[in-house]
Amino acid sequence: MVGGDGIGPEVIAEALKVVAAAGVALETTDFDLGGARYLRDGEILSDETLDELRGHDAILLGAVGTPDVPPGVIERGLLLKMRCELDLYVNVRPFVADSHDFVVIRENTEGPYVGEGGVLRRGTPHEVATQGSVNTRRGVERCIRYAFETASTRPRRHVTLVHKTNVLTFAGDLWQRAFDDVAAEHPDVSTAYHHVDAASIYFVQDPGRYDVIVTDNLFGDILTDLGGAVSGGIGFASSANLNPARTGPSMFEPVHGSAPDIAGTGSANPTAAILSAAMMLDFLGEPDAAEHIRTACQAPPEGTTAFVGDEIAARVTD
Ligand code: IPM
Ligand code: MN
């Protein structure tokens, strides 16, 4: 358990309450990580801590980040480091509402997130900054493979590749060819391609057309916030950072951040964390409990963080 900063520990407490109500006994270890920990003793995510995390089956994370630490420090040093070091190469983000039921499979270790690039002549009129997008055939293909395997288990069996192949011709070409090659191995799965700008119109105007979407790290980051916004709000958006090869633990976290502005007010919506815990239970081989939790999160209760947690826990117990 990594409660983290801000509302993180508050929503994780509710998620654990609901998991217990669903009858799953978890053995847990608390890890004190995030912006507050960093400010206290300088640790963001040491190699020793990473090794300790590797000894677990799964990581449930609330949210990390505090306004007292400059942007990027905790994000890169903790979240992105975890994703890379634990090889959490797909980020699964489901979106369900009256009009749609789709899942975004976001590549989670490459693209512009690798930190490629640099700055020259910083602070001068001749300053130059570059930030490249790294796309490996292996990294892209394994993510696309996961998307097709996911689609094979869903009734509609449809995968849409979202990219920007008309402008990002090098990366886009690699993605498109990898997509076509994997598609050829899955004749039972139908496919589509959308540019990311067009996809953002469809997310708003016709999200029902999507089943499984596969996309790169940055497009996936942006589109999944939009997915949350059109699916009841970011307070309901859950995610799983998976290492499908299971060479180490996978990590489960709500899509939202630490929301320092509402921390301590008891007004954070714990549903995203609760649904992330359900994704964790799926991955740990407890699909029945996971399904009970998802059902209990429908017609979501309204109220304080603890009230919503109690109410969902009571529904799960019934
Ligand atoms: C997310 C977040 C992270 C990301 C940030 C906090 C590094 O926005 O999980 O979507 O960009 O991936
Ligand atoms: Mn994001």
GROMACS .gro file of C-alpha atoms and ligand atoms in nm:
model
  331
    1MET     CA    1   0.000   0.000   0.000
    2VAL     CA    2   0.129   0.339  -0.101
    3GLY     CA    3  -0.125   0.590   0.029
    4GLY     CA    4   0.093   0.876  -0.088
    5ASP     CA    5   0.001   1.242  -0.056
    6GLY     CA    6  -0.312   1.455  -0.026
    7ILE     CA    7  -0.630   1.254  -0.069
    8GLY     CA    8  -0.427   0.939  -0.154
    9PRO     CA    9  -0.433   0.781   0.194
   10GLU     CA   10  -0.801   0.878   0.238
   11VAL     CA   11  -0.918   0.696  -0.075
   12ILE     CA   12  -0.692   0.394  -0.015
   13ALA     CA   13  -0.845   0.345   0.330
   14GLU     CA   14  -1.188   0.315   0.167
   15ALA     CA   15  -1.057   0.078  -0.100
   16LEU     CA   16  -0.917  -0.153   0.169
   17LYS     CA   17  -1.247  -0.137   0.356
   18VAL     CA   18  -1.432  -0.253   0.044
   19VAL     CA   19  -1.182  -0.529  -0.037
   20ALA     CA   20  -1.224  -0.666   0.316
   21ALA     CA   21  -1.603  -0.648   0.280
   22ALA     CA   22  -1.574  -0.847  -0.043
   23GLY     CA   23  -1.422  -1.126   0.162
   24VAL     CA   24  -1.066  -1.108   0.033
   25ALA     CA   25  -0.803  -1.120   0.304
   26LEU     CA   26  -0.499  -0.925   0.192
   27GLU     CA   27  -0.167  -0.927   0.368
   28THR     CA   28  -0.046  -0.568   0.334
   29THR     CA   29   0.268  -0.363   0.392
   30ASP     CA   30   0.251   0.015   0.414
   31PHE     CA   31   0.511   0.209   0.218
   32ASP     CA   32   0.553   0.572   0.315
   33LEU     CA   33   0.633   0.730  -0.021
   34GLY     CA   34   0.546   1.051  -0.201
   35GLY     CA   35   0.612   1.423  -0.175
   36ALA     CA   36   0.576   1.441   0.203
   37ARG     CA   37   0.827   1.161   0.254
   38TYR     CA   38   1.068   1.325   0.009
   39LEU     CA   39   1.049   1.654   0.198
   40ARG     CA   40   1.116   1.471   0.525
   41ASP     CA   41   1.425   1.266   0.439
   42GLY     CA   42   1.498   1.300   0.067
   43GLU     CA   43   1.387   0.951  -0.038
   44ILE     CA   44   1.172   0.931  -0.350
   45LEU     CA   45   1.210   0.564  -0.447
   46SER     CA   46   1.539   0.403  -0.357
   47ASP     CA   47   1.669   0.078  -0.503
   48GLU     CA   48   1.620  -0.084  -0.161
   49THR     CA   49   1.254   0.020  -0.155
   50LEU     CA   50   1.210  -0.105  -0.511
   51ASP     CA   51   1.351  -0.441  -0.406
   52GLU     CA   52   1.108  -0.455  -0.114
   53LEU     CA   53   0.821  -0.375  -0.351
   54ARG     CA   54   0.937  -0.655  -0.580
   55GLY     CA   55   0.869  -0.898  -0.298
   56HIS     CA   56   0.495  -0.825  -0.318
   57ASP     CA   57   0.223  -0.944  -0.557
   58ALA     CA   58   0.067  -0.605  -0.619
   59ILE     CA   59   0.095  -0.237  -0.531
   60LEU     CA   60  -0.212  -0.026  -0.457
   61LEU     CA   61  -0.127   0.343  -0.480
   62GLY     CA   62  -0.346   0.639  -0.381
   63ALA     CA   63  -0.183   0.945  -0.534
   64VAL     CA   64   0.153   1.117  -0.503
   65GLY     CA   65   0.261   1.477  -0.537
   66THR     CA   66   0.255   1.790  -0.327
   67PRO     CA   67   0.266   2.157  -0.429
   68ASP     CA   68   0.577   2.202  -0.211
   69VAL     CA   69   0.788   1.994  -0.451
   70PRO     CA   70   0.857   2.122  -0.806
   71PRO     CA   71   0.660   1.946  -1.082
   72GLY     CA   72   0.825   1.638  -1.224
   73VAL     CA   73   1.036   1.541  -0.923
   74ILE     CA   74   0.793   1.296  -0.765
   75GLU     CA   75   0.620   1.208  -1.093
   76ARG     CA   76   0.944   1.107  -1.263
   77GLY     CA   77   1.125   0.980  -0.955
   78LEU     CA   78   0.844   0.767  -0.820
   79LEU     CA   79   0.555   0.693  -1.057
   80LEU     CA   80   0.749   0.676  -1.380
   81LYS     CA   81   1.041   0.499  -1.213
   82MET     CA   82   0.802   0.235  -1.078
   83ARG     CA   83   0.644   0.191  -1.422
   84CYS     CA   84   0.983   0.148  -1.588
   85GLU     CA   85   1.173  -0.048  -1.325
   86LEU     CA   86   0.887  -0.292  -1.267
   87ASP     CA   87   0.822  -0.306  -1.644
   88LEU     CA   88   0.456  -0.209  -1.606
   89TYR     CA   89   0.426  -0.186  -1.978
   90VAL     CA   90   0.052  -0.148  -2.021
   91ASN     CA   91  -0.176   0.098  -1.848
   92VAL     CA   92  -0.533  -0.031  -1.859
   93ARG     CA   93  -0.803   0.233  -1.809
   94PRO     CA   94  -1.168   0.121  -1.845
   95PHE     CA   95  -1.452   0.366  -1.905
   96VAL     CA   96  -1.811   0.264  -1.854
   97ALA     CA   97  -2.122   0.484  -1.870
   98ASP     CA   98  -2.475   0.461  -2.011
   99SER     CA   99  -2.354   0.540  -2.363
  100HIS     CA  100  -2.030   0.339  -2.372
  101ASP     CA  101  -1.809   0.063  -2.239
  102PHE     CA  102  -1.452   0.085  -2.363
  103VAL     CA  103  -1.101   0.039  -2.233
  104VAL     CA  104  -0.788   0.232  -2.321
  105ILE     CA  105  -0.467   0.029  -2.335
  106ARG     CA  106  -0.195   0.290  -2.298
  107GLU     CA  107   0.169   0.206  -2.366
  108ASN     CA  108   0.326   0.281  -2.029
  109THR     CA  109   0.707   0.283  -2.051
  110GLU     CA  110   0.807   0.460  -2.372
  111GLY     CA  111   0.712   0.751  -2.597
  112PRO     CA  112   0.793   1.101  -2.472
  113TYR     CA  113   0.796   0.968  -2.115
  114VAL     CA  114   1.145   0.814  -2.134
  115GLY     CA  115   1.314   1.148  -2.069
  116GLU     CA  116   1.506   1.159  -2.396
  117GLY     CA  117   1.637   1.499  -2.498
  118GLY     CA  118   1.786   1.797  -2.324
  119VAL     CA  119   1.832   2.168  -2.316
  120LEU     CA  120   2.108   2.389  -2.452
  121ARG     CA  121   2.185   2.750  -2.362
  122ARG     CA  122   1.914   2.744  -2.094
  123GLY     CA  123   1.781   3.084  -1.999
  124THR     CA  124   1.935   3.261  -2.300
  125PRO     CA  125   1.754   3.394  -2.608
  126HIS     CA  126   1.914   3.105  -2.800
  127GLU     CA  127   1.778   2.837  -2.573
  128VAL     CA  128   1.693   2.504  -2.738
  129ALA     CA  129   1.492   2.225  -2.579
  130THR     CA  130   1.424   1.886  -2.736
  131GLN     CA  131   1.221   1.600  -2.594
  132GLY     CA  132   1.208   1.295  -2.813
  133SER     CA  133   0.957   1.013  -2.828
  134VAL     CA  134   1.115   0.670  -2.806
  135ASN     CA  135   0.921   0.385  -2.969
  136THR     CA  136   1.075   0.040  -2.978
  137ARG     CA  137   0.926  -0.232  -3.193
  138ARG     CA  138   0.930  -0.467  -2.895
  139GLY     CA  139   0.768  -0.218  -2.658
  140VAL     CA  140   0.501  -0.115  -2.905
  141GLU     CA  141   0.424  -0.468  -3.019
  142ARG     CA  142   0.382  -0.615  -2.672
  143CYS     CA  143   0.137  -0.339  -2.584
  144ILE     CA  144  -0.061  -0.393  -2.905
  145ARG     CA  145  -0.061  -0.766  -2.837
  146TYR     CA  146  -0.212  -0.705  -2.496
  147ALA     CA  147  -0.484  -0.491  -2.658
  148PHE     CA  148  -0.577  -0.767  -2.903
  149GLU     CA  149  -0.578  -1.028  -2.629
  150THR     CA  150  -0.806  -0.803  -2.426
  151ALA     CA  151  -1.038  -0.755  -2.724
  152SER     CA  152  -1.057  -1.133  -2.776
  153THR     CA  153  -1.219  -1.165  -2.433
  154ARG     CA  154  -1.479  -0.891  -2.493
  155PRO     CA  155  -1.811  -0.937  -2.677
  156ARG     CA  156  -1.744  -0.679  -2.949
  157ARG     CA  157  -1.385  -0.785  -3.026
  158HIS     CA  158  -1.278  -0.456  -3.174
  159VAL     CA  159  -0.950  -0.263  -3.143
  160THR     CA  160  -0.888   0.096  -3.251
  161LEU     CA  161  -0.534   0.223  -3.289
  162VAL     CA  162  -0.512   0.591  -3.195
  163HIS     CA  163  -0.205   0.783  -3.309
  164LYS     CA  164  -0.109   1.076  -3.528
  165THR     CA  165   0.037   0.891  -3.825
  166ASN     CA  166  -0.024   1.186  -4.057
  167VAL     CA  167   0.234   1.399  -3.874
  168LEU     CA  168   0.442   1.166  -3.654
  169THR     CA  169   0.540   0.966  -3.958
  170PHE     CA  170   0.833   0.774  -3.803
  171ALA     CA  171   0.671   0.666  -3.479
  172GLY     CA  172   0.330   0.638  -3.643
  173ASP     CA  173   0.463   0.410  -3.914
  174LEU     CA  174   0.620   0.177  -3.658
  175TRP     CA  175   0.294   0.168  -3.460
  176GLN     CA  176   0.081   0.112  -3.769
  177ARG     CA  177   0.296  -0.175  -3.900
  178ALA     CA  178   0.314  -0.344  -3.559
  179PHE     CA  179  -0.064  -0.303  -3.532
  180ASP     CA  180  -0.125  -0.453  -3.876
  181ASP     CA  181   0.107  -0.747  -3.804
  182VAL     CA  182  -0.062  -0.831  -3.474
  183ALA     CA  183  -0.407  -0.779  -3.630
  184ALA     CA  184  -0.322  -1.040  -3.893
  185GLU     CA  185  -0.275  -1.293  -3.611
  186HIS     CA  186  -0.625  -1.211  -3.479
  187PRO     CA  187  -0.870  -1.257  -3.767
  188ASP     CA  188  -1.156  -1.271  -3.512
  189VAL     CA  189  -1.085  -0.914  -3.395
  190SER     CA  190  -1.195  -0.620  -3.614
  191THR     CA  191  -0.992  -0.300  -3.623
  192ALA     CA  192  -1.002   0.073  -3.689
  193TYR     CA  193  -0.755   0.359  -3.690
  194HIS     CA  194  -0.822   0.715  -3.565
  195HIS     CA  195  -0.597   1.015  -3.545
  196VAL     CA  196  -0.580   1.136  -3.185
  197ASP     CA  197  -0.742   1.471  -3.262
  198ALA     CA  198  -1.039   1.303  -3.428
  199ALA     CA  199  -1.058   1.049  -3.145
  200SER     CA  200  -1.102   1.332  -2.896
  201ILE     CA  201  -1.411   1.445  -3.088
  202TYR     CA  202  -1.550   1.089  -3.084
  203PHE     CA  203  -1.480   1.059  -2.710
  204VAL     CA  204  -1.721   1.347  -2.659
  205GLN     CA  205  -1.973   1.292  -2.939
  206ASP     CA  206  -1.982   0.918  -3.001
  207PRO     CA  207  -1.785   0.720  -2.740
  208GLY     CA  208  -2.010   0.418  -2.798
  209ARG     CA  209  -1.811   0.336  -3.111
  210TYR     CA  210  -1.511   0.222  -2.903
  211ASP     CA  211  -1.438  -0.117  -2.752
  212VAL     CA  212  -1.059  -0.141  -2.702
  213ILE     CA  213  -0.829   0.150  -2.784
  214VAL     CA  214  -0.453   0.110  -2.802
  215THR     CA  215  -0.231   0.416  -2.808
  216ASP     CA  216   0.104   0.559  -2.709
  217ASN     CA  217   0.198   0.686  -2.365
  218LEU     CA  218   0.127   1.059  -2.408
  219PHE     CA  219  -0.186   1.026  -2.623
  220GLY     CA  220  -0.309   0.771  -2.370
  221ASP     CA  221  -0.242   1.007  -2.082
  222ILE     CA  222  -0.446   1.285  -2.238
  223LEU     CA  223  -0.726   1.068  -2.377
  224THR     CA  224  -0.781   0.891  -2.046
  225ASP     CA  225  -0.843   1.217  -1.861
  226LEU     CA  226  -1.098   1.292  -2.132
  227GLY     CA  227  -1.236   0.940  -2.094
  228GLY     CA  228  -1.286   1.009  -1.724
  229ALA     CA  229  -1.454   1.340  -1.796
  230VAL     CA  230  -1.711   1.176  -2.026
  231SER     CA  231  -1.770   0.882  -1.791
  232GLY     CA  232  -1.900   1.050  -1.480
  233GLY     CA  233  -1.583   1.236  -1.388
  234ILE     CA  234  -1.225   1.163  -1.295
  235GLY     CA  235  -1.346   1.051  -0.951
  236PHE     CA  236  -1.459   0.724  -1.110
  237ALA     CA  237  -1.156   0.656  -1.334
  238SER     CA  238  -0.951   0.352  -1.231
  239SER     CA  239  -0.631   0.214  -1.374
  240ALA     CA  240  -0.399  -0.083  -1.372
  241ASN     CA  241  -0.029  -0.052  -1.453
  242LEU     CA  242   0.038  -0.409  -1.554
  243ASN     CA  243   0.339  -0.626  -1.597
  244PRO     CA  244   0.147  -0.892  -1.792
  245ALA     CA  245   0.452  -1.119  -1.796
  246ARG     CA  246   0.428  -1.118  -1.413
  247THR     CA  247   0.804  -1.084  -1.368
  248GLY     CA  248   0.717  -0.861  -1.070
  249PRO     CA  249   0.424  -0.686  -0.903
  250SER     CA  250   0.173  -0.479  -1.098
  251MET     CA  251   0.052  -0.144  -0.971
  252PHE     CA  252  -0.305  -0.020  -0.936
  253GLU     CA  253  -0.397   0.346  -0.891
  254PRO     CA  254  -0.683   0.586  -0.956
  255VAL     CA  255  -0.628   0.813  -1.256
  256HIS     CA  256  -0.674   1.124  -1.041
  257GLY     CA  257  -0.401   1.302  -0.851
  258SER     CA  258  -0.343   1.393  -0.487
  259ALA     CA  259  -0.584   1.693  -0.496
  260PRO     CA  260  -0.413   1.884  -0.213
  261ASP     CA  261  -0.689   2.146  -0.229
  262ILE     CA  262  -0.948   1.905  -0.088
  263ALA     CA  263  -0.720   1.685   0.126
  264GLY     CA  264  -0.853   1.645   0.478
  265THR     CA  265  -1.200   1.774   0.391
  266GLY     CA  266  -1.353   1.427   0.356
  267SER     CA  267  -1.491   1.519   0.016
  268ALA     CA  268  -1.266   1.307  -0.209
  269ASN     CA  269  -1.450   1.044  -0.412
  270PRO     CA  270  -1.296   0.706  -0.322
  271THR     CA  271  -1.471   0.523  -0.610
  272ALA     CA  272  -1.173   0.543  -0.848
  273ALA     CA  273  -0.948   0.388  -0.582
  274ILE     CA  274  -1.211   0.124  -0.502
  275LEU     CA  275  -1.244   0.033  -0.871
  276SER     CA  276  -0.864   0.022  -0.901
  277ALA     CA  277  -0.860  -0.224  -0.611
  278ALA     CA  278  -1.116  -0.432  -0.806
  279MET     CA  279  -0.877  -0.438  -1.102
  280MET     CA  280  -0.609  -0.556  -0.860
  281LEU     CA  281  -0.831  -0.839  -0.739
  282ASP     CA  282  -0.892  -0.944  -1.101
  283PHE     CA  283  -0.519  -0.959  -1.157
  284LEU     CA  284  -0.465  -1.151  -0.832
  285GLY     CA  285  -0.714  -1.417  -0.939
  286GLU     CA  286  -1.021  -1.299  -0.746
  287PRO     CA  287  -1.257  -1.215  -1.034
  288ASP     CA  288  -1.578  -1.280  -0.838
  289ALA     CA  289  -1.490  -1.035  -0.563
  290ALA     CA  290  -1.381  -0.785  -0.829
  291GLU     CA  291  -1.713  -0.816  -1.009
  292HIS     CA  292  -1.908  -0.772  -0.684
  293ILE     CA  293  -1.718  -0.451  -0.618
  294ARG     CA  294  -1.781  -0.319  -0.970
  295THR     CA  295  -2.152  -0.393  -0.937
  296ALA     CA  296  -2.159  -0.218  -0.599
  297CYS     CA  297  -2.003   0.092  -0.757
  298GLN     CA  298  -2.291   0.132  -1.001
  299ALA     CA  299  -2.540   0.408  -0.915
  300PRO     CA  300  -2.266   0.550  -0.695
  301PRO     CA  301  -2.360   0.680  -0.351
  302GLU     CA  302  -2.297   1.047  -0.280
  303GLY     CA  303  -2.150   1.185   0.038
  304THR     CA  304  -1.826   1.206   0.229
  305THR     CA  305  -1.529   0.986   0.145
  306ALA     CA  306  -1.602   0.754   0.438
  307PHE     CA  307  -1.976   0.745   0.366
  308VAL     CA  308  -1.919   0.640   0.004
  309GLY     CA  309  -1.674   0.372   0.121
  310ASP     CA  310  -1.913   0.244   0.388
  311GLU     CA  311  -2.204   0.237   0.147
  312ILE     CA  312  -2.013   0.046  -0.122
  313ALA     CA  313  -1.875  -0.191   0.143
  314ALA     CA  314  -2.230  -0.256   0.267
  315ARG     CA  315  -2.352  -0.329  -0.087
  316VAL     CA  316  -2.064  -0.572  -0.137
  317THR     CA  317  -2.149  -0.752   0.186
  318ASP     CA  318  -2.520  -0.788   0.097
  319IPM     C1  319  -0.134   0.960  -1.502
  319IPM     C2  320  -0.062   1.084  -1.453
  319IPM     C3  321   0.088   1.063  -1.468
  319IPM     C4  322   0.118   1.041  -1.615
  319IPM     C5  323   0.175   1.175  -1.413
  319IPM     C6  324   0.140   1.211  -1.271
  319IPM     C7  325   0.323   1.142  -1.426
  319IPM     O1  326  -0.104   1.196  -1.519
  319IPM     O2  327  -0.112   0.853  -1.445
  319IPM     O3  328  -0.212   0.972  -1.596
  319IPM     O4  329   0.139   1.138  -1.689
  319IPM     O5  330   0.120   0.927  -1.656
  320MN      MN  331  -0.265   1.157  -1.661
   0.00000   0.00000   0.00000
